[in-house]
Structures are given as C-alpha cells and as structure tokens.
Coordinates of C-alpha atoms and ligand atoms in Angstrom, one line a residue:
M1 CA 0.0 0.0 0.0
N2 CA 1.3 3.4 -0.9
A3 CA 1.2 5.9 2.1
M4 CA 0.3 8.8 -0.2
Q5 CA -2.7 6.9 -1.7
N6 CA -4.0 6.3 1.8
A7 CA -3.1 9.4 3.7
I8 CA -4.5 9.7 7.3
A9 CA -6.6 12.8 7.8
V10 CA -5.3 15.1 10.5
Q11 CA -8.3 16.0 12.7
D12 CA -9.0 19.8 13.0
R13 CA -11.4 19.2 15.9
V14 CA -9.8 16.2 17.5
K15 CA -12.2 13.3 18.0
L16 CA -12.8 10.9 20.8
L17 CA -12.7 7.2 19.9
I18 CA -15.5 5.3 21.6
Q19 CA -16.8 1.9 20.6
G20 CA -14.8 2.0 17.3
E21 CA -16.2 5.3 16.2
F22 CA -14.3 8.6 15.9
V23 CA -16.9 11.0 17.5
E24 CA -16.9 14.7 18.1
S25 CA -17.0 15.6 21.8
K26 CA -20.1 17.6 23.0
S27 CA -17.8 19.3 25.5
Q28 CA -17.9 23.1 25.7
H29 CA -14.3 23.1 26.8
W30 CA -11.8 23.0 24.0
Q31 CA -8.1 24.0 23.8
D32 CA -6.1 25.0 20.8
I33 CA -3.2 22.9 19.6
I34 CA -0.4 25.3 18.8
N35 CA 2.7 25.0 16.5
P36 CA 5.5 26.0 18.9
A37 CA 7.7 27.3 16.2
T38 CA 5.1 29.6 14.6
Q39 CA 2.2 29.9 17.1
Q40 CA -0.1 28.8 14.3
R41 CA -3.3 27.0 15.4
L42 CA -3.2 23.4 14.2
G43 CA -6.5 22.2 15.6
S44 CA -8.5 22.0 18.8
V45 CA -8.8 19.3 21.5
P46 CA -11.8 18.7 23.7
F47 CA -11.8 18.2 27.4
A48 CA -14.2 15.3 27.5
S49 CA -17.2 15.2 29.8
H50 CA -17.6 12.6 32.5
E51 CA -20.4 11.1 30.4
E52 CA -18.1 10.7 27.5
V53 CA -15.3 9.1 29.6
N54 CA -17.8 6.8 31.2
A55 CA -19.0 5.8 27.7
A56 CA -15.4 5.0 26.7
I57 CA -14.9 2.8 29.8
A58 CA -18.2 1.1 29.3
A59 CA -17.3 0.3 25.6
A60 CA -14.0 -1.1 26.8
K61 CA -15.7 -3.2 29.5
Q62 CA -18.1 -4.7 27.0
A63 CA -15.4 -5.4 24.5
F64 CA -13.3 -7.2 27.1
S65 CA -15.7 -10.1 27.3
T66 CA -15.0 -11.2 23.7
W67 CA -11.5 -9.8 23.2
R68 CA -10.1 -11.8 26.2
D69 CA -11.1 -15.0 24.4
T70 CA -10.0 -13.9 20.9
P71 CA -7.1 -16.3 19.9
I72 CA -3.7 -15.0 20.7
Q73 CA -2.7 -15.4 17.0
T74 CA -5.5 -13.1 16.0
R75 CA -4.4 -10.5 18.4
M76 CA -0.8 -10.9 17.3
R77 CA -1.7 -10.6 13.6
I78 CA -3.4 -7.2 14.3
M79 CA -0.1 -6.1 15.7
L80 CA 1.7 -7.4 12.6
K81 CA -0.6 -5.3 10.4
F82 CA -0.3 -2.3 12.8
Q83 CA 3.5 -2.3 12.6
Q84 CA 3.3 -2.4 8.8
L85 CA 0.9 0.5 8.7
I86 CA 3.1 2.6 11.0
R87 CA 6.1 1.9 8.9
E88 CA 4.2 3.0 5.7
H89 CA 2.9 6.2 7.3
S90 CA 5.9 7.2 9.5
K91 CA 7.0 10.2 7.4
E92 CA 3.5 11.5 7.2
I93 CA 3.1 11.2 11.0
A94 CA 6.5 12.7 11.6
K95 CA 5.5 15.9 9.8
V96 CA 2.5 16.4 12.0
L97 CA 4.5 15.4 15.1
T98 CA 7.1 18.1 14.3
A99 CA 4.4 20.7 13.7
E100 CA 2.7 20.1 17.0
Q101 CA 5.6 19.2 19.3
G102 CA 8.5 21.1 17.7
K103 CA 11.3 18.5 17.5
T104 CA 13.2 18.0 14.3
L105 CA 11.8 15.8 11.6
A106 CA 14.7 13.3 12.1
D107 CA 13.9 13.1 15.8
A108 CA 10.2 12.8 15.1
E109 CA 10.9 9.8 13.0
G110 CA 13.0 8.5 15.9
D111 CA 10.1 9.0 18.2
I112 CA 7.9 6.9 15.9
Q113 CA 10.6 4.3 15.3
R114 CA 11.2 3.6 19.1
G115 CA 7.4 3.1 19.5
L116 CA 7.3 0.9 16.4
E117 CA 9.9 -1.4 18.0
V118 CA 7.4 -2.0 20.9
V119 CA 4.7 -2.9 18.4
E120 CA 7.1 -5.3 16.7
H121 CA 7.8 -6.9 20.1
A122 CA 4.1 -7.2 20.8
C123 CA 4.0 -9.5 17.7
S124 CA 5.9 -12.1 19.9
I125 CA 3.2 -12.3 22.5
G126 CA 2.6 -16.0 21.8
T127 CA 5.9 -16.7 23.6
L128 CA 5.8 -13.7 26.0
Q129 CA 2.5 -14.6 27.6
M130 CA 3.2 -18.3 28.3
G131 CA 2.6 -19.6 31.7
E132 CA 4.6 -22.3 33.5
Y133 CA 3.9 -26.0 34.0
I134 CA 5.3 -28.6 36.3
E135 CA 4.2 -32.2 36.2
G136 CA 3.8 -34.4 39.2
V137 CA 4.0 -32.2 42.3
A138 CA 2.1 -35.1 44.1
R139 CA 0.5 -38.3 42.9
G140 CA -1.6 -37.4 39.9
V141 CA -1.1 -33.6 40.7
D142 CA 0.2 -31.0 38.2
C143 CA 0.7 -27.3 38.8
Y144 CA 0.6 -24.6 36.1
T145 CA 0.1 -20.9 35.7
L146 CA -2.0 -18.8 33.4
Q147 CA -1.2 -15.2 32.5
Q148 CA -4.6 -13.7 32.1
P149 CA -5.6 -10.2 31.0
L150 CA -6.8 -7.8 33.7
G151 CA -9.7 -6.1 32.0
V152 CA -9.9 -2.4 31.2
C153 CA -6.6 -0.6 31.4
A154 CA -5.9 3.1 31.0
G155 CA -2.9 5.1 29.8
I156 CA -2.1 8.7 30.4
T157 CA 0.7 10.2 28.3
P158 CA 3.0 13.3 28.2
F159 CA 3.6 15.8 25.5
N160 CA 7.3 15.0 24.8
F161 CA 6.9 11.7 22.9
P162 CA 3.4 11.7 21.4
A163 CA 4.2 8.6 19.3
M164 CA 6.6 6.5 21.4
I165 CA 4.9 6.7 24.7
P166 CA 1.3 5.8 23.6
L167 CA 3.0 2.9 21.7
W168 CA 4.7 1.8 25.0
M169 CA 1.2 1.3 26.4
F170 CA -1.8 0.3 24.3
P171 CA -0.1 -2.3 22.0
M172 CA 1.2 -4.4 24.8
A173 CA -2.0 -4.0 26.9
I174 CA -4.3 -5.1 24.1
V175 CA -2.2 -7.8 22.7
C176 CA -2.3 -9.4 26.2
G177 CA -6.1 -9.5 25.9
N178 CA -7.0 -6.3 27.8
T179 CA -9.1 -3.4 26.5
F180 CA -7.8 0.1 26.8
V181 CA -8.7 3.8 27.3
L182 CA -6.0 6.2 26.2
K183 CA -5.7 9.8 27.4
P184 CA -3.1 11.5 25.3
S185 CA -1.4 14.8 26.1
E186 CA -3.7 17.7 25.4
Q187 CA -0.8 19.7 24.1
D188 CA 0.0 17.5 21.0
P189 CA -2.6 14.8 20.4
L190 CA -2.7 14.9 16.6
S191 CA 0.1 12.5 15.8
T192 CA -1.1 10.1 18.6
M193 CA -4.5 10.2 16.9
M194 CA -2.9 9.2 13.6
L195 CA -1.4 6.2 15.2
V196 CA -4.8 5.3 16.8
E197 CA -6.4 5.6 13.4
L198 CA -3.9 3.1 12.0
A199 CA -4.6 0.7 14.9
V200 CA -8.3 0.8 13.9
Q201 CA -7.3 0.2 10.3
A202 CA -5.1 -2.7 11.4
G203 CA -8.2 -4.4 12.8
V204 CA -8.4 -3.5 16.5
P205 CA -12.1 -4.3 17.1
A206 CA -14.6 -1.7 18.3
G207 CA -14.3 -1.0 22.0
V208 CA -10.9 -2.6 22.4
L209 CA -9.1 0.7 22.1
N210 CA -10.8 3.9 23.1
V211 CA -9.5 7.5 23.4
V212 CA -10.6 10.4 25.6
H213 CA -9.0 13.8 25.8
G214 CA -8.7 16.3 28.7
G215 CA -6.6 17.2 31.7
K216 CA -6.8 16.6 35.5
D217 CA -10.6 16.1 35.5
V218 CA -10.5 13.2 33.0
V219 CA -7.3 11.7 34.6
D220 CA -8.9 11.7 38.1
L221 CA -12.0 10.0 36.8
L222 CA -9.9 7.2 35.2
C223 CA -8.0 6.8 38.4
C224 CA -11.2 6.4 40.5
H225 CA -13.5 4.4 38.1
E226 CA -14.3 1.0 39.4
D227 CA -14.1 -0.7 36.0
I228 CA -10.5 0.3 35.3
K229 CA -8.1 -2.3 36.6
A230 CA -4.7 -0.8 35.8
I231 CA -3.2 2.7 35.0
S232 CA 0.0 3.3 33.0
F233 CA 1.2 6.9 33.5
V234 CA 4.1 8.7 32.0
G235 CA 4.7 12.4 32.9
S236 CA 6.0 14.7 35.6
T237 CA 6.8 13.5 39.1
A238 CA 4.2 15.7 40.7
V239 CA 1.3 14.4 38.6
G240 CA 2.6 10.8 38.6
T241 CA 2.7 10.8 42.3
H242 CA -0.8 12.1 42.5
V243 CA -2.0 9.4 39.9
Y244 CA -0.1 6.6 41.8
H245 CA -1.8 7.4 45.1
L246 CA -5.3 8.2 43.8
A247 CA -5.4 5.1 41.6
G248 CA -3.8 3.0 44.3
Q249 CA -6.4 4.0 46.8
H250 CA -9.0 2.8 44.3
G251 CA -7.4 -0.6 44.1
K252 CA -5.7 -0.3 40.8
R253 CA -2.4 -1.6 39.6
V254 CA -0.3 1.5 38.7
Q255 CA 3.0 2.1 37.0
A256 CA 4.1 5.8 37.0
M257 CA 7.2 6.8 35.0
M258 CA 8.1 10.3 36.0
G259 CA 10.5 13.2 35.9
A260 CA 14.3 13.2 35.7
K261 CA 17.6 14.9 36.3
N262 CA 20.1 12.9 34.3
H263 CA 23.8 13.2 35.0
A264 CA 26.7 12.4 32.7
V265 CA 29.8 11.5 34.6
V266 CA 32.9 12.2 32.5
M267 CA 36.1 10.5 33.6
P268 CA 39.5 12.0 32.6
D269 CA 40.4 8.8 30.7
A270 CA 37.3 9.1 28.5
N271 CA 37.6 9.6 24.7
K272 CA 37.3 13.4 24.7
E273 CA 35.7 13.9 21.3
Q274 CA 33.2 11.1 21.5
S275 CA 32.2 12.1 25.0
L276 CA 31.8 15.8 24.3
N277 CA 29.7 15.0 21.2
A278 CA 27.5 12.7 23.2
L279 CA 27.0 15.3 25.9
V280 CA 26.1 18.1 23.5
G281 CA 23.7 15.9 21.6
A282 CA 22.0 14.5 24.7
A283 CA 21.8 17.9 26.5
F284 CA 20.4 19.9 23.7
G285 CA 18.7 17.4 21.3
A286 CA 14.9 17.7 21.4
A287 CA 15.6 21.1 23.1
G288 CA 16.2 19.1 26.3
Q289 CA 12.6 17.9 26.4
R290 CA 13.4 14.2 26.8
C291 CA 13.0 12.4 30.1
M292 CA 16.5 11.0 29.3
A293 CA 18.1 14.3 28.3
L294 CA 21.4 15.0 30.0
S295 CA 21.0 18.0 32.2
V296 CA 24.0 17.8 34.5
A297 CA 27.6 17.1 33.4
V298 CA 29.8 15.9 36.3
M299 CA 33.4 16.5 35.2
V300 CA 35.8 14.3 37.2
G301 CA 39.4 15.4 37.8
D302 CA 41.2 16.7 34.7
S303 CA 38.1 16.4 32.5
K304 CA 37.2 19.8 33.8
H305 CA 39.7 21.2 31.3
W306 CA 37.3 20.1 28.5
I307 CA 34.6 22.6 29.5
D308 CA 35.8 25.3 26.9
A309 CA 35.6 22.7 24.1
L310 CA 32.1 21.6 25.3
V311 CA 30.9 25.3 25.1
E312 CA 32.5 25.7 21.6
K313 CA 30.7 22.6 20.3
S314 CA 27.4 23.7 21.7
K315 CA 27.7 27.1 20.0
G316 CA 27.8 25.3 16.7
L317 CA 24.2 23.9 17.0
S318 CA 21.6 25.4 14.8
V319 CA 18.4 26.6 16.6
N320 CA 15.5 26.6 14.2
A321 CA 12.0 25.3 13.4
G322 CA 12.0 21.4 13.5
H323 CA 11.0 21.1 9.9
E324 CA 13.8 23.2 8.6
A325 CA 16.8 21.3 7.2
A326 CA 19.9 21.0 9.5
T327 CA 18.0 22.1 12.6
D328 CA 19.6 20.7 15.8
V329 CA 17.5 22.4 18.5
G330 CA 13.8 23.1 17.9
P331 CA 11.4 25.2 20.1
L332 CA 10.0 24.4 23.5
I333 CA 6.5 23.1 23.6
S334 CA 4.9 26.3 24.9
A335 CA 5.5 30.0 25.7
R336 CA 5.0 28.9 29.4
A337 CA 7.8 26.3 29.1
K338 CA 10.1 28.9 27.5
A339 CA 9.4 31.5 30.3
R340 CA 10.0 28.8 33.0
T341 CA 13.3 27.8 31.4
E342 CA 14.5 31.4 31.2
D343 CA 13.4 32.0 34.8
L344 CA 15.5 29.0 36.0
I345 CA 18.5 30.2 34.1
A346 CA 18.1 33.6 35.8
S347 CA 17.7 32.0 39.2
A348 CA 21.0 30.0 38.7
V349 CA 22.9 33.2 37.8
S350 CA 21.4 35.0 40.9
E351 CA 22.4 32.0 43.1
G352 CA 26.0 32.2 41.9
A353 CA 26.4 29.9 38.9
S354 CA 28.6 31.1 36.0
L355 CA 26.8 31.5 32.7
L356 CA 29.2 30.1 30.0
L357 CA 26.6 30.1 27.2
D358 CA 23.3 32.0 27.3
G359 CA 20.5 30.7 25.1
R360 CA 18.0 33.3 26.2
G361 CA 16.8 35.9 23.8
V362 CA 17.7 33.8 20.7
V363 CA 15.9 35.1 17.6
V364 CA 15.2 32.7 14.8
K365 CA 14.8 34.4 11.4
G366 CA 11.3 33.7 10.0
Y367 CA 10.1 32.3 13.4
E368 CA 10.4 35.3 15.6
H369 CA 7.4 34.2 17.7
G370 CA 8.6 30.7 18.3
N371 CA 9.3 29.3 21.8
F372 CA 13.0 29.1 21.3
V373 CA 15.8 28.9 23.9
G374 CA 19.3 28.2 22.6
P375 CA 21.8 25.9 24.2
T376 CA 22.7 27.2 27.7
I377 CA 25.6 26.1 29.8
L378 CA 26.1 27.0 33.5
S379 CA 29.2 26.0 35.6
D380 CA 29.9 26.4 39.3
V381 CA 26.5 25.0 39.9
G382 CA 25.7 24.0 43.5
T383 CA 23.4 21.2 44.6
T384 CA 21.1 23.5 46.5
M385 CA 20.4 25.8 43.5
R386 CA 17.0 25.5 41.9
I387 CA 18.6 24.7 38.5
Y388 CA 20.0 21.6 40.1
R389 CA 17.1 20.5 42.2
E390 CA 14.3 21.0 39.7
E391 CA 13.8 19.3 36.3
V392 CA 14.3 22.1 33.7
F393 CA 13.0 20.3 30.6
G394 CA 14.8 22.7 28.4
P395 CA 18.2 23.0 26.6
V396 CA 20.2 23.8 29.7
L397 CA 23.3 21.9 30.9
A398 CA 24.6 22.4 34.5
I399 CA 28.2 21.6 35.1
I400 CA 29.6 20.4 38.5
C401 CA 33.3 19.5 38.9
V402 CA 34.4 16.8 41.4
D403 CA 37.7 15.1 42.1
T404 CA 36.9 11.4 42.2
L405 CA 34.5 8.7 40.9
D406 CA 33.3 8.1 44.5
E407 CA 32.3 11.8 44.8
A408 CA 30.5 11.6 41.4
I409 CA 28.5 8.5 42.5
A410 CA 27.6 10.0 45.8
L411 CA 26.4 13.2 44.0
V412 CA 24.2 11.3 41.5
N413 CA 22.8 9.0 44.2
A414 CA 21.9 12.0 46.4
N415 CA 19.8 13.7 43.7
P416 CA 16.0 13.1 44.1
F417 CA 15.6 11.6 40.6
G418 CA 16.8 8.2 39.3
N419 CA 15.9 8.0 35.7
G420 CA 19.0 7.9 33.5
V421 CA 22.8 8.4 33.8
G422 CA 25.8 8.2 31.5
L423 CA 29.3 7.3 32.4
F424 CA 32.2 8.2 30.0
T425 CA 35.3 6.2 30.5
Q426 CA 37.7 3.8 28.7
S427 CA 38.1 1.7 31.9
G428 CA 36.1 -1.5 32.3
A429 CA 36.8 -1.6 36.0
T430 CA 35.5 2.0 36.4
A431 CA 32.4 1.1 34.5
R432 CA 31.8 -2.0 36.5
T433 CA 32.1 -0.2 39.8
F434 CA 29.8 2.5 38.5
Q435 CA 27.0 0.2 37.2
N436 CA 27.1 -1.7 40.5
R437 CA 26.8 1.3 42.8
I438 CA 24.7 3.8 41.0
D439 CA 21.1 4.0 42.0
I440 CA 19.6 4.9 38.6
G441 CA 17.2 3.0 36.4
Q442 CA 18.9 3.4 33.0
V443 CA 22.7 3.4 32.9
G444 CA 24.6 4.2 29.8
I445 CA 28.3 3.4 29.5
N446 CA 29.7 5.7 26.7
I447 CA 26.0 5.9 25.6
P448 CA 24.3 9.2 26.4
I449 CA 20.6 8.2 26.1
P450 CA 20.4 4.6 27.2
V451 CA 16.7 4.0 26.5
P452 CA 16.3 0.2 26.7
V453 CA 15.2 -1.7 23.5
P454 CA 11.8 -3.4 23.9
F455 CA 13.2 -6.9 24.8
F456 CA 14.0 -5.2 28.1
S457 CA 11.8 -2.7 30.0
F458 CA 12.1 1.0 30.8
T459 CA 12.7 1.5 34.5
G460 CA 13.7 4.1 37.0
S461 CA 14.3 4.6 40.7
R462 CA 13.5 7.1 43.5
G463 CA 11.6 10.2 42.2
S464 CA 11.5 8.9 38.7
K465 CA 9.3 5.9 39.1
L466 CA 6.5 4.5 41.2
G467 CA 5.2 0.9 40.9
D468 CA 7.3 -2.2 40.5
L469 CA 6.8 -3.1 36.8
G470 CA 7.9 -0.8 33.9
P471 CA 6.4 -0.2 30.6
Y472 CA 7.0 -2.4 27.5
G473 CA 9.2 -5.6 27.4
K474 CA 8.6 -8.6 29.7
Q475 CA 7.7 -6.4 32.6
A476 CA 4.8 -5.0 30.6
V477 CA 3.4 -8.5 30.1
Q478 CA 3.5 -9.0 33.8
F479 CA 2.0 -5.6 34.5
Y480 CA -0.9 -6.2 32.1
T481 CA -1.7 -9.8 33.2
Q482 CA -2.7 -11.5 36.4
T483 CA -1.0 -14.8 37.3
K484 CA -3.4 -17.5 38.1
T485 CA -2.0 -20.8 39.6
I486 CA -3.9 -24.0 38.9
T487 CA -3.2 -27.2 40.8
S488 CA -5.0 -30.1 39.3
R489 CA -5.4 -33.8 40.1
W490 CA -6.5 -36.3 37.6
F491 CA -6.6 -40.0 38.4
D492 CA -6.3 -42.7 35.8
E493 CA -8.3 -44.9 38.2
Q494 CA -9.4 -44.6 41.8
P495 CA -6.3 -45.4 44.0
A496 CA -6.8 -48.2 46.4
Q497 CA -5.5 -46.1 49.4
H498 CA -7.6 -43.0 48.8
K499 CA -8.9 -41.5 52.0
V500 CA -9.8 -38.2 53.7
N501 CA -6.7 -36.0 54.2
T502 CA -7.2 -33.2 56.8
T503 CA -3.6 -31.8 56.4
I504 CA -2.3 -29.1 54.0
H505 CA 0.0 -31.7 52.4
L506 CA -0.7 -33.0 48.9
D507 CA -0.3 -36.8 49.0
Ligands
NAD601 P1 2.6 16.3 32.9 O1 2.8 15.5 34.1 O2 2.3 17.7 32.9 O3 1.4 15.6 32.0 C1 1.3 14.2 31.8 C2 -0.1 13.8 31.7 O4 -0.9 14.1 32.9 C3 -0.9 14.5 30.6 O5 -1.7 13.6 29.9 C4 -1.7 15.6 31.3 O6 -2.9 15.9 30.7 C5 -2.0 14.9 32.6 N1 -2.0 15.9 33.7 C6 -1.4 17.2 33.8 N2 -1.7 17.8 35.0 C7 -2.5 16.9 35.7 C8 -3.0 16.9 37.0 N3 -2.8 18.0 37.8 N4 -3.7 15.9 37.4 C9 -3.9 14.8 36.6 N5 -3.4 14.7 35.4 C10 -2.7 15.7 34.9 O7 3.9 16.0 32.0 P2 4.3 16.6 30.6 O8 4.7 18.1 30.8 O9 3.3 16.4 29.6 O10 5.6 15.8 30.2 C11 6.9 16.1 30.7 C12 7.2 15.2 31.9 O11 7.1 13.8 31.6 C13 8.6 15.5 32.4 O12 8.7 15.5 33.8 C14 9.4 14.2 31.9 O13 10.6 13.9 32.6 C15 8.3 13.2 32.1 N6 8.6 12.0 31.2 C16 9.0 10.9 31.9 C17 9.3 9.7 31.2 C18 9.7 8.5 31.8 O14 9.7 7.4 31.2 N7 10.2 8.5 33.1 C19 9.1 9.8 29.8 C20 8.7 10.9 29.2 C21 8.4 12.1 29.9

C-alpha cells in the first residue's frame, strides 16, 4: 500500500474514539493545539465530559468479554498489520509530530521508530504470555500458571513523545487481551490520533481501544473508576505521584514513570571527542525535552579542562523550526515552558552559577514568535540551587566538577531523581564499579541516552518511578496480566489407598 494513496486525515477538531467510532465531543471546553515554532493553530482538542469518559470505559468493558477469548494469534496478527501501517505512514506522522511538538523531523521519525519497535515486540506475544507448568507435584497432581488479562486498562501520556509513549502502552496492553482507554497529552494529540487511526485500520475491534481527551478532571476519573483495573502513567513527578496514590487508593495496579535529572559522569580517561559530542547531543537534542536528556555534566578530575571545548561545540548547534533542514534544536512546547526555562537560568545566575553560554533571547529568522531557547551552559552549579534541584526540561546543561569517581557516584545518588545516567570512560573496571553502585534505572556506558530496547523494559528509581513493573518488554506483560495458579489432580483410576486428608499436604 502506498502511504500517499492512503493518507491519514489530520483532525482539526480532535475526535474521541468510543466503541470503534471517531466521534466529536459535545464538551464546551476546547483547547487550541499550537505549533510551537510559529504559534499557528493546528486544531482543537476537547476536554471530554464525565459522560463521554464513562461511555469509553463502558465500551472497553463490554469489548473485554469477547476480546479476552480472541485467539492470541488473531491479536498478534493485528499487531503485525499495525507495525506495517506505522512503517508505511511514518514520514506523514513525523511531519505532524514536528508541527505540533517542535522536535526536528529526524527526531520525530526516531520517536515513531522507538514506538514501532514496541509494536514489533508485541508480535511475539505468543511466547511472551506463556505460563509455567510442572508435572507431578504429588500423585496425579500437576501445577501450572495462566497469565490472564486484567480487564480495562488506561494510559495517560505526556507531550514530549506523542508517538513512542502511547505505543509503549496500548499495543502491549491489548495484545495481552485487555481493552484500553488512552488519554493522550492535550498539548499535542494529533500524531497520537494518527497512530490510533492506524490501529483501527489494522483491525483492532470496536471498544478494544478507546481514546478520551482532557486534563486533570479526566485523569482523576480514570484513576477512580471501578471498571479500570490498571493505570499506566508517564509524565512529571508531581502528577505521577498524584496518579499513583489516587489510583492505588481505588485498588488499581499502577505504573508511574516520572521526571528526571540525568547526569553524565565524565572521567578523565574518556575519549574526549566522543564524550563531548555525546554530551552536547543529549543535553540539547529535542531542546532538552526528553526524560532521558542529560541536564548535568559531572566532570571528574582533569576532564574539567574540557569545558571550553564543550561550550564551543554547543555554540555550533543550529536553533530553528523542527521542519527546517539542518536544525539541531527546535522550540520548547509552549510559551510557558520557555518562560519557566528562562526563569530557571536567571535563578541560577542569581544564586552564583557562571553562565558560560546563554540561550535566552535567541531570535530565529522567520520564526520570531517561536518558543526558542538556545543551548545554555552553566558552571559552578551548587546542589542547593533551583537549577540543580528542579527538572528544567529545556536546553540547559549544568556543570559540576568533582575530584573522584566516588564523589560523582555520591552526588548522583543524592539527587532526588533516578531515571538515567551516562558514564564516559575507557576503563572497564570503572564502568563495572559505577554500574554496581549507581542508584539509577537506565545506565549508559559511553551511551548518552540509554533507552532500553523493547526486549528489556524501561525502568527508574526514586523520584523517577513508582510501581514495580515498567512499561514495555517482559515487565509490561507481567503488568498487564494476572498470574493464576492451577493445581489439578486427575486419576487414571481410583487409587486403592484414597482416604480423607485433613492436612495441608498433597499426597
Ligand atoms: P505532565 O505531568 O504535565 O502531564 C502528563 C499527563 O498528565 C498529561 O496527559 C496531562 O494531561 C496529565 N495531567 C497534567 N496535569 C495533571 C493533573 N494535575 N492531574 C492529573 N493529570 C494531569 O507531563 P508533561 O509536561 O506532559 O511531560 C513532561 C514530563 O514527563 C517530564 O517531567 C518528563 O521527565 C516526564 N517524562 C517521563 C518519562 C519516563 O519514562 N520517566 C518519559 C517521558 C516524559
């Protein structure tokens, strides 16, 4: 099929998906979707009413009764078709993603690609969802487990990966036999809706996948509704903590992947060029709006002498609209995010940090109203400063110099967040010590953004994650299923010695 012959319509008034139908919300509350490079309106998103959210949950509940018994090969084949459709339409979706989110076209394609890999992995569900079996735990007695779907699950997603993060959630949930209600980010739902449309085209039956839009009100209803069995959340620590507690109080299984403050620890024996290139790319790519962006460089020992070279490399990045060729750093998602980033830079200066590169006030020709902040580098940053304590989510790199690896590890482990960290070294022994002692979910060794591939699972520690099981990979299968243990006895014939047994032992 040719993507151009079968283009997906971009919704001007973004629809809800309920019971297999894309329907217009009757809500009076709508919000504009804004291109962050131009401030052009791209469409409007509704804040769904309680009635609409309840209808989506009811559709999912009804669909579960048949979907859970749909053969696993049928569910898997829908995923096979879905991955094919995403592949065919990825350039088309990337353009919309760049327009609504701001990241470069190449990075938008990367956003889709990382989500696509999860859909590909969902095609292996036949082996991923297998239970266990042991024969002969007593005379005529066998024991085995079933991994059964939970029922209706819900997903709440952030603005920064409108393709990848919804794809972390609903493909694994539904391929396991659950039905799903997705609540995308209200800031950039257009590309998410294109993926949802492809899921419907791939054959996801009516009611199995539903979409509602909105903010706190809709999220809180999902967290409290008695028919929702599990909530997957990705977003900030404040909101994720609220979701975890509210949904937990209502008896739901919850996974909350949250905010970050990712450090890069640079050892003096590291390869200088490769390490500095990695730091610059990971600090300023996607304008720092990745949960795995590097926001603190910890220069150990003599690597502090590389700071000038780091600043020079960063000056070379091109700040421009995401769809322009050769752009390295696009705009921030909103004028509010830009103002907050600039405010945090100012606070660092007033608290005593040295401003080595100032990205405030950058003017991009042709996009003068865009939410741009250029690469910004601060040194002499202290751990009590706001710029160090808070997640910036902008193109700002804070530098801290320490003398030893031990100091670097202690610094990283004392930060409230535990999402990602990178170590740059040429010593295997240093790397081994570091990976063992660091309290962070994703560790990169000479890799700046170590997002795990879908055969593994995304994780996190401390302020970056609540809940035991992470999204995608084998942990997602455990999260979206309930283990049932069956112990069964079948006699070929009645044993001669069979009598009443009042103990807990199996004989
Ligand atoms: P956010 O927390 O503002 O929003 C996330 C979702 O929660 C959205 O769907 C939003 O509508 C909803 N929401 C917002 N306020 C709410 C409230 N008061 N009550 C209930 N729901 C609410 O996050 P964001 O700004 O969209 O995304 C950026 C954040 O996400 C950053 O903190 C980033 O680190 C984090 N993130 C984490 C990961 C991870 O895997 N750890 C991945 C991507 C992004």
